[in-house]
mmCIF file of C-alpha atoms in Angstrom:
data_model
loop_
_atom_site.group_PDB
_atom_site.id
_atom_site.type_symbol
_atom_site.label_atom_id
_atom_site.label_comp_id
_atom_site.label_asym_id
_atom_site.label_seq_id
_atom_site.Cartn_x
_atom_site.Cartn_y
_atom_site.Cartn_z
ATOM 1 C CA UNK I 1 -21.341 -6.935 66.105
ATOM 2 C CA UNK I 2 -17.352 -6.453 65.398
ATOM 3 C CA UNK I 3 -15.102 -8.172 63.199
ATOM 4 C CA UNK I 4 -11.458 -7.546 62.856
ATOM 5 C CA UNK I 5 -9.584 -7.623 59.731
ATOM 6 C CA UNK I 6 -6.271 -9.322 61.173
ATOM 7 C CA UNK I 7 -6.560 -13.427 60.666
ATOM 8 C CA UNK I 8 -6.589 -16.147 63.918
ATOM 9 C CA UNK I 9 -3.743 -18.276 63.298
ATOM 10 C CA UNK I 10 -4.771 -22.193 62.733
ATOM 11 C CA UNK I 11 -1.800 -24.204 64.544
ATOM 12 C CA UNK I 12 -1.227 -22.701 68.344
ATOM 13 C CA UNK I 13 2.055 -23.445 70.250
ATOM 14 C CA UNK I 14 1.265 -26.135 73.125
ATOM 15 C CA UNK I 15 2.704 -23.229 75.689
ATOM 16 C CA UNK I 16 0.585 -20.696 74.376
ATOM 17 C CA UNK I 17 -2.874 -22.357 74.576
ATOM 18 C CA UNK I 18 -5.107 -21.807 77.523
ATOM 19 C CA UNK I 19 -6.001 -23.809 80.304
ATOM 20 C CA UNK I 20 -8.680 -26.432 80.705
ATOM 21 C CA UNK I 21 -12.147 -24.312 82.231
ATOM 22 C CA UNK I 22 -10.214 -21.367 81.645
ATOM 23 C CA UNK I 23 -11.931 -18.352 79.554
ATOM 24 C CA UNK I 24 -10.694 -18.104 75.489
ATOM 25 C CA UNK I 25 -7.991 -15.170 75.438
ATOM 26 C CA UNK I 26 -7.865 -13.218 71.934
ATOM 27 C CA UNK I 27 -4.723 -13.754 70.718
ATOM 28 C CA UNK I 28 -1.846 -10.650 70.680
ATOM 29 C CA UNK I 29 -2.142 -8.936 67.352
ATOM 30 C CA UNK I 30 0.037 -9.533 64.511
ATOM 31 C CA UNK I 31 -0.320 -6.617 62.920
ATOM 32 C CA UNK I 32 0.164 -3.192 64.632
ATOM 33 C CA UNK I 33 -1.704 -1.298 61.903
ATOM 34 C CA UNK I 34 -4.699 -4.029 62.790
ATOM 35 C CA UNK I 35 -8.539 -1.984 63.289
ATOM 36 C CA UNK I 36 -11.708 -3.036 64.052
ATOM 37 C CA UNK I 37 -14.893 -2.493 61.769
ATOM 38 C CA UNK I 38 -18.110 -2.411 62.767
ATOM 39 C CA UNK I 39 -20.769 -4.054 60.381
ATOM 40 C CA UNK I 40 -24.909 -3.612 60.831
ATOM 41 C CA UNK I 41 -26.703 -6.580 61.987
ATOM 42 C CA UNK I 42 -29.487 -6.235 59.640
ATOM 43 C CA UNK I 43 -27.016 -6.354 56.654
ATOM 44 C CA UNK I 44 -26.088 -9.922 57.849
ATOM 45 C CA UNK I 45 -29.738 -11.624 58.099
ATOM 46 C CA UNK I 46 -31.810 -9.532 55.084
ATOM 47 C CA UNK I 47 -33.496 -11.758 53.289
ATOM 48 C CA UNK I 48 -33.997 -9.592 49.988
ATOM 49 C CA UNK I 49 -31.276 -11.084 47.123
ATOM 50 C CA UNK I 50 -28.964 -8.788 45.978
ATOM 51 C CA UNK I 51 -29.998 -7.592 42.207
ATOM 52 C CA UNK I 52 -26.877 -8.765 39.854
ATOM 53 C CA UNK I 53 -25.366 -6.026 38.508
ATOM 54 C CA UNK I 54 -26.259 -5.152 35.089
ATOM 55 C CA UNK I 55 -23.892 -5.650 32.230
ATOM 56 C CA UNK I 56 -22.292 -2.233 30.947
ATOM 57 C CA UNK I 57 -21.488 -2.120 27.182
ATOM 58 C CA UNK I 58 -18.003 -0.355 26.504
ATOM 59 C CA UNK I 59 -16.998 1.642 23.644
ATOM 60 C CA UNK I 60 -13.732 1.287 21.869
ATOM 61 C CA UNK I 61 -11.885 4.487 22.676
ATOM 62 C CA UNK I 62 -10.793 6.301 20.040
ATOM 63 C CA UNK I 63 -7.938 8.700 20.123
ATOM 64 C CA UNK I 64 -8.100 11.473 18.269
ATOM 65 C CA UNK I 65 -5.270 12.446 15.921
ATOM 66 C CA UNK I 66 -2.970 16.236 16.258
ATOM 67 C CA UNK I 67 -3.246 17.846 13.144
ATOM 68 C CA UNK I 68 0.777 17.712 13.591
ATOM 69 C CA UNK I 69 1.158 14.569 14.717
ATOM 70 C CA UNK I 70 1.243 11.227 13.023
ATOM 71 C CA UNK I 71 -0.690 8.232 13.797
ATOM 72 C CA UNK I 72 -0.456 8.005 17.262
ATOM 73 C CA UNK I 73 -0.779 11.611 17.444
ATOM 74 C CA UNK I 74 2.614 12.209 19.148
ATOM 75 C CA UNK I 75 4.118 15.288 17.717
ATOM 76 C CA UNK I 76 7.291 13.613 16.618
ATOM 77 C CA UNK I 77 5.848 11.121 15.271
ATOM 78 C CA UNK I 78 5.450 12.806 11.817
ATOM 79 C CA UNK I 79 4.728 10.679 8.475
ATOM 80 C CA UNK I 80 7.244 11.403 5.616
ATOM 81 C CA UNK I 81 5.321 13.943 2.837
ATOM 82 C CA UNK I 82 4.543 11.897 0.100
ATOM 83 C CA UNK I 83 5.879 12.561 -3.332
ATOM 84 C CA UNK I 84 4.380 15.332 -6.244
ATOM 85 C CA UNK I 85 1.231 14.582 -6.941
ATOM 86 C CA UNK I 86 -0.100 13.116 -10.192
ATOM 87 C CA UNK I 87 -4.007 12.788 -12.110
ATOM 88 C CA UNK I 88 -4.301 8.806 -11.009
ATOM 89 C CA UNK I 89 -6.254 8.619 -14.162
ATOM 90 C CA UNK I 90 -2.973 9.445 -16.408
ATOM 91 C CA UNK I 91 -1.140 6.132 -16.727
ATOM 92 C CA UNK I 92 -0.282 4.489 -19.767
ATOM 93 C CA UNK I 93 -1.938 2.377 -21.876
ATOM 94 C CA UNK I 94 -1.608 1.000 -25.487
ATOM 95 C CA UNK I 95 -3.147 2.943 -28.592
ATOM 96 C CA UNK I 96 -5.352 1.359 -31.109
ATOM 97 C CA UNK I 97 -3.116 1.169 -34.277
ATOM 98 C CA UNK I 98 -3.789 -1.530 -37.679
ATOM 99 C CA UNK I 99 -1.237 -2.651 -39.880
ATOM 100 C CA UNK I 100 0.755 -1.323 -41.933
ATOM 101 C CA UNK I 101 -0.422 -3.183 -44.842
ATOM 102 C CA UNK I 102 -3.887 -1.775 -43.692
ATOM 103 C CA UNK I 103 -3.029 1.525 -44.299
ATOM 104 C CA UNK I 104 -1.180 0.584 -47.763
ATOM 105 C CA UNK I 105 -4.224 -1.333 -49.174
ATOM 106 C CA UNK I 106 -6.418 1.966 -48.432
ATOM 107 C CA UNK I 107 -4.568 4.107 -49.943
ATOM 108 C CA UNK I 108 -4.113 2.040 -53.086
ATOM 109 C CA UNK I 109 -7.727 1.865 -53.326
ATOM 110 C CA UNK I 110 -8.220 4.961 -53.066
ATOM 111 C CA UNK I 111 -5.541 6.344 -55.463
ATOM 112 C CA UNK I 112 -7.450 3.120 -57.978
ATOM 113 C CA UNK I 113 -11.097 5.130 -57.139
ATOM 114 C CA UNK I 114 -9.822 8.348 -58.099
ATOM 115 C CA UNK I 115 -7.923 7.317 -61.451
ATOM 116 C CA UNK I 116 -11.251 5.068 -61.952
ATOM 117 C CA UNK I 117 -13.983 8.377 -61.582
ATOM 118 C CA UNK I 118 -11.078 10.828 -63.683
ATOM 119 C CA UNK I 119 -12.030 7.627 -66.621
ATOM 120 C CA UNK I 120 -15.496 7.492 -65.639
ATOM 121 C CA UNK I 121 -15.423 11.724 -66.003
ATOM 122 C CA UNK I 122 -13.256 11.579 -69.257
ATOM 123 C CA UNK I 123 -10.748 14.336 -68.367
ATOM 124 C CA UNK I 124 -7.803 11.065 -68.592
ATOM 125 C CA UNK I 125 -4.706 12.326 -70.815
ATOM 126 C CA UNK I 126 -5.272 11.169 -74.611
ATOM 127 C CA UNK I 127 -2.930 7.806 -73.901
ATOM 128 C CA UNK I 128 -4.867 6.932 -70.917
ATOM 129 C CA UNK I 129 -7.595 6.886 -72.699
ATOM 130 C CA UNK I 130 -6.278 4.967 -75.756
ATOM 131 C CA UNK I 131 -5.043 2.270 -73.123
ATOM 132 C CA UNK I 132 -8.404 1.928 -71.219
ATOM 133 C CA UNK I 133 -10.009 2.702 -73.747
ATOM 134 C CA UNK I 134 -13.106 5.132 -73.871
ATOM 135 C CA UNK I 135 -15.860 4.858 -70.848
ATOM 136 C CA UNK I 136 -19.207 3.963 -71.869
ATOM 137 C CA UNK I 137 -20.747 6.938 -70.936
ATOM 138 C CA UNK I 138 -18.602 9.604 -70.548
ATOM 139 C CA UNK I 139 -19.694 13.179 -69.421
ATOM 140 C CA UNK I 140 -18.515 16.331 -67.936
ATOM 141 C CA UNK I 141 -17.684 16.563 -63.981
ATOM 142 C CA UNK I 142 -21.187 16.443 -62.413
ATOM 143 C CA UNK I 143 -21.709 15.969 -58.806
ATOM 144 C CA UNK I 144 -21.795 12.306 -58.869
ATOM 145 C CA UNK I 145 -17.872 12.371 -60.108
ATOM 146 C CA UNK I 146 -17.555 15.100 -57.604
ATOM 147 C CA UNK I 147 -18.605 12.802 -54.760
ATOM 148 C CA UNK I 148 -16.855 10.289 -55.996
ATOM 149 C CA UNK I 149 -13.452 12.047 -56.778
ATOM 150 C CA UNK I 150 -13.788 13.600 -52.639
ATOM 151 C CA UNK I 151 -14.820 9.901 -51.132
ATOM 152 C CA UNK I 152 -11.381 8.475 -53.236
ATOM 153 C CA UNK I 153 -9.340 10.929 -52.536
ATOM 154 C CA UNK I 154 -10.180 11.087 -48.829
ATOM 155 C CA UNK I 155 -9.691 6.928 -48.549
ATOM 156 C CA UNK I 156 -6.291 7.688 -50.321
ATOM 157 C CA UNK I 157 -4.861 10.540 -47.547
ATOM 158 C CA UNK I 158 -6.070 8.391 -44.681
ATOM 159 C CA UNK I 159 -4.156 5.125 -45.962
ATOM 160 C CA UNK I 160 -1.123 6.909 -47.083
ATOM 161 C CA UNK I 161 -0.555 9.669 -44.966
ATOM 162 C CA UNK I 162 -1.055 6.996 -41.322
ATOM 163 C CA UNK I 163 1.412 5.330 -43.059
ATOM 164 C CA UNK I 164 3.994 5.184 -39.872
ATOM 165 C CA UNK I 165 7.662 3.282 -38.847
ATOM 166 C CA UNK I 166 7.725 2.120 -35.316
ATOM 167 C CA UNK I 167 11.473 2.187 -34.032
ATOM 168 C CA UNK I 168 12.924 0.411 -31.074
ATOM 169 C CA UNK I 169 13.444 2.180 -28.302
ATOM 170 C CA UNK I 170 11.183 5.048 -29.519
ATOM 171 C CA UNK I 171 7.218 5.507 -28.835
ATOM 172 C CA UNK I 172 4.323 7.572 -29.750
ATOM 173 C CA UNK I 173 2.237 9.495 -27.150
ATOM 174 C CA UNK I 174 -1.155 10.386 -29.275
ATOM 175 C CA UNK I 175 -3.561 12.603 -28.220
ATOM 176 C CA UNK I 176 -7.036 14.153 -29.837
ATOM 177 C CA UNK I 177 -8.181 17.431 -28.880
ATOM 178 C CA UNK I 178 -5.952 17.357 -25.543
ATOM 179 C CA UNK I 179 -7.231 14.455 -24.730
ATOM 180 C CA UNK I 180 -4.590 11.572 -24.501
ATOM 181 C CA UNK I 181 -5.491 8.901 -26.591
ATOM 182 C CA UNK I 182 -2.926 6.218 -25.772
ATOM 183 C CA UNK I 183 1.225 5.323 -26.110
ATOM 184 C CA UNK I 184 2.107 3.040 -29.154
ATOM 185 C CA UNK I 185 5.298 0.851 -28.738
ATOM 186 C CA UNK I 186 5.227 -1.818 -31.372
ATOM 187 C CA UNK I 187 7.816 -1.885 -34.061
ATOM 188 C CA UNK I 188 7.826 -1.828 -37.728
ATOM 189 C CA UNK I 189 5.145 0.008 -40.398
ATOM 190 C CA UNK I 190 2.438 1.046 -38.669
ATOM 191 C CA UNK I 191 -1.343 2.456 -39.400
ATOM 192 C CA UNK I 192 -2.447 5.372 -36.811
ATOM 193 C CA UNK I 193 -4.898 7.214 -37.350
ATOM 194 C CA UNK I 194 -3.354 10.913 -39.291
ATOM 195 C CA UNK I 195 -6.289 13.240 -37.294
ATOM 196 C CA UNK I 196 -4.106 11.949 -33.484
ATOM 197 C CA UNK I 197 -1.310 14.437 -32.299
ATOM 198 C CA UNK I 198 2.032 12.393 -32.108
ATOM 199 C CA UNK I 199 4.574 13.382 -29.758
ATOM 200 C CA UNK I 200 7.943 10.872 -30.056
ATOM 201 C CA UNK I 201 9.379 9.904 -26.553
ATOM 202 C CA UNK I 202 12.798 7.949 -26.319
ATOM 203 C CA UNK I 203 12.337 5.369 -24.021
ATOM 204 C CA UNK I 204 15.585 3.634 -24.019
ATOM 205 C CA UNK I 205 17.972 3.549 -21.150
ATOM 206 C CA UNK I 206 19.440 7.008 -20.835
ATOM 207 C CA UNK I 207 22.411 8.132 -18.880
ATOM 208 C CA UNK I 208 22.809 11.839 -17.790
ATOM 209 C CA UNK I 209 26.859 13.639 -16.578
ATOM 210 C CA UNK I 210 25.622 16.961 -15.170
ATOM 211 C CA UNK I 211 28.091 19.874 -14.647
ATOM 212 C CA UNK I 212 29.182 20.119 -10.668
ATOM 213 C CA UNK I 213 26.483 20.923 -8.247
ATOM 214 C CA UNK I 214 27.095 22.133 -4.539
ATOM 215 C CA UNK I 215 27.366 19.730 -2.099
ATOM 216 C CA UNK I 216 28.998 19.118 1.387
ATOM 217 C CA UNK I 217 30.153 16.155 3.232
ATOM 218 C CA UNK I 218 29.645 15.279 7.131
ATOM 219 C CA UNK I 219 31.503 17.664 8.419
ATOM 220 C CA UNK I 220 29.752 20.612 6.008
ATOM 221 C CA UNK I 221 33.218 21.343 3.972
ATOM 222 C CA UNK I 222 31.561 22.434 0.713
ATOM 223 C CA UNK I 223 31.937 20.550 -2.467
ATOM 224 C CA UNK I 224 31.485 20.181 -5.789
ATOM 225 C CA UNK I 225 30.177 17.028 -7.451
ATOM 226 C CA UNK I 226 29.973 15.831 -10.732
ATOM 227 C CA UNK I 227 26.631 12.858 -11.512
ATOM 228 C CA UNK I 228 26.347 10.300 -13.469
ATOM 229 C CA UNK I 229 22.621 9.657 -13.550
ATOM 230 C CA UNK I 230 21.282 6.298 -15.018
ATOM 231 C CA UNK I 231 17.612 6.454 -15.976
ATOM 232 C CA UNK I 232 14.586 5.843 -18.594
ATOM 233 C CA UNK I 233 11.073 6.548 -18.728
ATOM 234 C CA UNK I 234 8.575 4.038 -17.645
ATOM 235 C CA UNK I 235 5.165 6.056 -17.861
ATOM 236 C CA UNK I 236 5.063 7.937 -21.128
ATOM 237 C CA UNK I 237 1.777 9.475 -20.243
ATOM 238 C CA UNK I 238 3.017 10.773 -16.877
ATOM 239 C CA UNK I 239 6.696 12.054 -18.127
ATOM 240 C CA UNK I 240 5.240 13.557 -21.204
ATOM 241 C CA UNK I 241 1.586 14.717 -20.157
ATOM 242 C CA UNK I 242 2.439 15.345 -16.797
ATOM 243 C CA UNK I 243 5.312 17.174 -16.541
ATOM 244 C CA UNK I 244 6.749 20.300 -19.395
ATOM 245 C CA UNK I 245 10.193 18.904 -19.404
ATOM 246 C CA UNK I 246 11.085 15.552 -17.555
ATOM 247 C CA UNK I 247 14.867 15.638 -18.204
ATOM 248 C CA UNK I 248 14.497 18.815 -16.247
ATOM 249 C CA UNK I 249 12.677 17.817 -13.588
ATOM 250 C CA UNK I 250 15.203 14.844 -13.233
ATOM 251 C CA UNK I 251 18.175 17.470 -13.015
ATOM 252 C CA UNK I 252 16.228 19.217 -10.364
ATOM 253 C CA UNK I 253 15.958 15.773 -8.269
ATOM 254 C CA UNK I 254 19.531 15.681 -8.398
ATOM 255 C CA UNK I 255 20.408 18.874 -6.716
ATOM 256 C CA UNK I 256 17.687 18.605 -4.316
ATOM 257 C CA UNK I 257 18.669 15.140 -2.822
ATOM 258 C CA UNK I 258 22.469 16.667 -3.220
ATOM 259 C CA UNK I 259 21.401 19.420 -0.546
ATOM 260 C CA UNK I 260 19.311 16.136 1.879
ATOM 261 C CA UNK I 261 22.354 13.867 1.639
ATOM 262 C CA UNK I 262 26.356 14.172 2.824
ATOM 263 C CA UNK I 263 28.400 13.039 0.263
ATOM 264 C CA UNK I 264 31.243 11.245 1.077
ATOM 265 C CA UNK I 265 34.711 13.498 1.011
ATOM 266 C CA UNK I 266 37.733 13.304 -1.407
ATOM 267 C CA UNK I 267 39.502 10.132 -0.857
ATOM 268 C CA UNK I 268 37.121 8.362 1.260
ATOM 269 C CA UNK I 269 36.483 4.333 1.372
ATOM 270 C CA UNK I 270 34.579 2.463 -0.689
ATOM 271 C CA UNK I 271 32.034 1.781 2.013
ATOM 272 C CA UNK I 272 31.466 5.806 2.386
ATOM 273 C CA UNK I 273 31.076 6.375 -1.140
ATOM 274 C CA UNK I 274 28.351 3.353 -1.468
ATOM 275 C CA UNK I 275 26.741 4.865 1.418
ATOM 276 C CA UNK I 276 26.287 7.718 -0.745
ATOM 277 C CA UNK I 277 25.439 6.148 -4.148
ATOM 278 C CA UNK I 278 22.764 4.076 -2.079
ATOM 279 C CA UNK I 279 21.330 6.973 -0.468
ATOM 280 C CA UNK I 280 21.102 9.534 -3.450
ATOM 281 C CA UNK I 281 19.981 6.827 -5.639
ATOM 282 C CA UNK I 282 16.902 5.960 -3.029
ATOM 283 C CA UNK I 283 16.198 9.908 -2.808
ATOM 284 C CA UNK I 284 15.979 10.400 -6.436
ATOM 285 C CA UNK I 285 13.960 7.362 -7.212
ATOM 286 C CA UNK I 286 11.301 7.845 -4.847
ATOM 287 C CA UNK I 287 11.015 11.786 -6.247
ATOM 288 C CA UNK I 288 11.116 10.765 -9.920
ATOM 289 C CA UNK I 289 8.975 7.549 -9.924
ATOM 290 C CA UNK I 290 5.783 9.627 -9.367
ATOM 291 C CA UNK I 291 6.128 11.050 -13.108
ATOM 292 C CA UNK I 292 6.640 8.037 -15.063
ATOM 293 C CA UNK I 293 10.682 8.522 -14.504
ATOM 294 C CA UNK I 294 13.008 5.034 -13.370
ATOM 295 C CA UNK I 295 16.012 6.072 -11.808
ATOM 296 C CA UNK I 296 18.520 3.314 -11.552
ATOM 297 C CA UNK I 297 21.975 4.375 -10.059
ATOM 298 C CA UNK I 298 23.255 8.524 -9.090
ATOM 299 C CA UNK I 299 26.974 7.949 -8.921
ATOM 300 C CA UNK I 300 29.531 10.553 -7.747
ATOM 301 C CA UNK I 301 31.353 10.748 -10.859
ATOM 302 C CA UNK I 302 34.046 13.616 -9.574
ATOM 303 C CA UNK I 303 34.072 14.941 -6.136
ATOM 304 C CA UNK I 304 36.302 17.968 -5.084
ATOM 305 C CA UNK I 305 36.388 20.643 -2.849
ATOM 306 C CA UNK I 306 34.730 23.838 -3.774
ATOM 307 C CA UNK I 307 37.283 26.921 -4.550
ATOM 308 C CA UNK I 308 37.071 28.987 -1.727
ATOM 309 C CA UNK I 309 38.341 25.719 0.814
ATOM 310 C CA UNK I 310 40.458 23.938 -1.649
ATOM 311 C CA UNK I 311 43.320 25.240 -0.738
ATOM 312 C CA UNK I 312 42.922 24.977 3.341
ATOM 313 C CA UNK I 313 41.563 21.574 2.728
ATOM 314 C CA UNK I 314 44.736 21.035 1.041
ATOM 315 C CA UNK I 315 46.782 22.168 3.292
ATOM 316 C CA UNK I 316 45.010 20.093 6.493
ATOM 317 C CA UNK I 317 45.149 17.450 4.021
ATOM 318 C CA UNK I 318 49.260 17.543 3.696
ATOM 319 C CA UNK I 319 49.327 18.188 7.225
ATOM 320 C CA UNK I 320 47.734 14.955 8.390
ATOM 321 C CA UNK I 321 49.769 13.027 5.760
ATOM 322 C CA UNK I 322 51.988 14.287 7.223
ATOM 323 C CA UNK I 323 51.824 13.769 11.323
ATOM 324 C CA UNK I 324 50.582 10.010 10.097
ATOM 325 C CA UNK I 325 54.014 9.610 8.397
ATOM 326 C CA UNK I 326 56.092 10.548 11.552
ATOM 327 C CA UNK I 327 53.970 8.513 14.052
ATOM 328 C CA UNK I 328 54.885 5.541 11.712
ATOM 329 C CA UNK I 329 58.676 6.095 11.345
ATOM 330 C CA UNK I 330 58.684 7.144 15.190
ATOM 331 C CA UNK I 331 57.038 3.524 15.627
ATOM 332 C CA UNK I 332 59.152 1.767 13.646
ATOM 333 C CA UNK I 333 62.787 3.467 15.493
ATOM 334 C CA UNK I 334 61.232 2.512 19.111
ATOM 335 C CA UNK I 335 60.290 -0.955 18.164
ATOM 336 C CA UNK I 336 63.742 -1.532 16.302
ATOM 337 C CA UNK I 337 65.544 0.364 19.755
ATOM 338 C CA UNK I 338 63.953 -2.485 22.333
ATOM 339 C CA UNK I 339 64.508 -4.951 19.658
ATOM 340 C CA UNK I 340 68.686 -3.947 19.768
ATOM 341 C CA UNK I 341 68.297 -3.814 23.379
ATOM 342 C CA UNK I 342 66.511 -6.608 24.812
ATOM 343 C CA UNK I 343 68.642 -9.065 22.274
ATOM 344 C CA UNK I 344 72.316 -7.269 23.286
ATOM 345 C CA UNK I 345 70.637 -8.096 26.908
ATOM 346 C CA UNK I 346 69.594 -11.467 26.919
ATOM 347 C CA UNK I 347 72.464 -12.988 25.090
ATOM 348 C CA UNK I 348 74.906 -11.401 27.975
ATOM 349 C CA UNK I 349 77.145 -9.132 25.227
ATOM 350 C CA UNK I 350 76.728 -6.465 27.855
ATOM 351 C CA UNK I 351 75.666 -5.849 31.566
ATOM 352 C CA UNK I 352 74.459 -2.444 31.761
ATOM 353 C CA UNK I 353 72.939 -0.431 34.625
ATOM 354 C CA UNK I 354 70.301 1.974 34.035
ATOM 355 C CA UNK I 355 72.144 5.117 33.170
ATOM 356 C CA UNK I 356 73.647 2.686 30.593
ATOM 357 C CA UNK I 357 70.830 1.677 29.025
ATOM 358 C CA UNK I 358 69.478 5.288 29.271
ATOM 359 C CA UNK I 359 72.210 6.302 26.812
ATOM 360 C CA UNK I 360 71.976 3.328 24.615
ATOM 361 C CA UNK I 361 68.532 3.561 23.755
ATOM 362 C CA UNK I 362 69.425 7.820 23.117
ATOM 363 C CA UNK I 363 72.169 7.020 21.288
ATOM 364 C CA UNK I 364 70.287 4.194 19.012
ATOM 365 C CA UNK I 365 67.035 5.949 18.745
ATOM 366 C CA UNK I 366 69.096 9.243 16.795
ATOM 367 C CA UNK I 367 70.739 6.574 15.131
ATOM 368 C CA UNK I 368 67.687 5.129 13.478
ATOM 369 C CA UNK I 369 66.172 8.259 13.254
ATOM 370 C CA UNK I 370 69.060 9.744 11.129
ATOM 371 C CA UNK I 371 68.687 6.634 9.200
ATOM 372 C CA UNK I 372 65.342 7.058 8.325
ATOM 373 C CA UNK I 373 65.471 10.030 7.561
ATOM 374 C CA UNK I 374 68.451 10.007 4.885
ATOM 375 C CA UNK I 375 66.618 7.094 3.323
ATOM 376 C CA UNK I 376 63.555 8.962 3.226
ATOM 377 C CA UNK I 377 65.315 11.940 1.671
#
């Protein structure tokens, strides 16, 4: 049995159908590329159902990543490294600190215990003793006086010498054996405990002028740049624990985001030198906020060109003042030439031809010109 892959068509033409007793003709083909296939007879009439085709479970594919790639594992596609790496478990927290007047009231007592055991003991001057008169039972220093003098005097250092002044602005980083204990920022007279290790940390907002780093602008002319750096430190634990000298560290941020970023030239617009601010500021920030450092504004404070292009700089710079000043005046004489001509032209003073005009508009334009230039000089 054949079959043919090319479709009968439904509606004949009246001319085209065949006549009545006359044998079926196969249509012409359609198609050229039109083939015939031929297909078993057993396949048609088996009586043996088909089995279903069994359900295939898919895995999600997963794409492994290029050790040098980013996500989607394209080399290009590289994440930005993140910034210097602190202990997550150094943050800052609040110290356990009493009263002033806690402190105050142990020491008193104390100071009261040891005066009371020196009666008790009888080794009080001669008018002490006249104005306490004499102790019941007085003896020599024995162990019990001993014990008690040690316990008084002990009660005394503690209260007194915890004794602190908490100062706006200011805080304590305490640590124990290494170990950091907590920050205290409350204000006013304070109890911590004397055995803690106090380090002060000014945490008010601090501005920083450094001396002129290198720089360059867009075009790599190198510079030299002056900052104003606007900061303060949010994570005493970090700035302090974390790092040996923050303020250092903060310098160091400066130069390095001086070398990432062009800064914009001497004399640029405002829009440049925002561009900059904006940029430096974000590049600094993200490097110091790791530490416990807030950076609020890097400003250019002074920009200039370094020494050894100053002076060609200057010159290019003169030079281009220059050319713009004589494309202005030259301008300003042609517009003020057609001006003279087209008004002596259409009010009918004159009737000139064109080797007329040709020598007005010479003889006008070194006109002006002279003008300009003697009221330039």
């Amino acid at each position: 049995m054949t079959t043919t892959t090319s479709p009968v068509p439904e509606h004949v033409p009246e001319s085209e159908r065949p006549a009545d007793g006359a044998a079926a003709v196969r249509p012409a083909r359609l198609i050229h590329t039109e083939s015939t296939t031929e297909i078993p007879v057993h396949l048609l009439f088996r009586d043996d159902p088909v089995p279903a085709p069994t359900a295939v479970k898919l895995r999600p594919a997963v794409v492994a990543r290029r050790p040098d790639g980013g996500p989607d594992g394209r080399p290009g596609a590289r994440t930005r490294p993140a910034g210097p790496g602190v202990d997550p478990a150094l943050a800052e927290r609040p110290a356990r600190v009493l009263p002033g007047i806690a402190g105050v009231l142990a020491g008193m007592c104390g100071a009261a215990g040891c005066a009371a055991t020196a009666w008790w003991a009888g080794v009080l001057p001669p008018l002490a003793v006249e104005a306490l008169g004499p102790p019941a039972r007085a003896g020599a220093l024995g162990p019990a006086q001993w014990a008690a003098f040690a316990g008084a005097g002990a009660l005394g250092l503690f209260g007194f010498g915890g004794l602190a002044r908490g100062r706006t602005g200011r805080a304590w980083v305490l640590g124990l054996f290494g170990r950091y204990r907590g920050t205290v920022r409350r204000t006013g007279l304070l109890w911590v405990n004397p055995l803690l290790l106090r380090r002060r940390v000014d945490v008010r907002l601090r501005h920083w002028r450094g001396e002129p780093m290198p720089a360059a602008d867009h075009s790599g002319v190198a510079l030299r740049v002056a900052m104003l750096v606007v900061w303060r430190v949010r994570d005493t634990a970090r700035a302090t624990l974390g790092l040996e000298d923050h303020e250092g560290y903060l310098r160091a941020c400066v130069e390095a985001a001086l070398l990432r970023v062009p800064v914009a030239a001497p004399g640029a617009g405002r829009g440049a030198v925002q561009a900059t601010q904006d940029a430096l500021t974000r590049l600094v920030a993200a490097d110091a906020g790791p530490v416990g450092v807030e950076v609020f504004a890097v400003r250019p404070l002074r920009v200039e060109y370094a020494p050894e292009v100053a002076a060609a700089m200057h010159r290019r710079r003169i030079a281009a003042l220059d050319a713009q000043h004589r494309a202005s005046v030259l301008s300003s004489v042609v517009d003020s030439v057609e001006d003279t001509v087209t008004r002596l032209t259409m009010r009918g003073l004159v009737d000139l031809d064109d080797y007329e005009r040709k020598v007005l508009v010479k003889d006008l334009t070194v006109a002006f010109c002279a003008g300009r230039g003697e009221n330039g000089a």
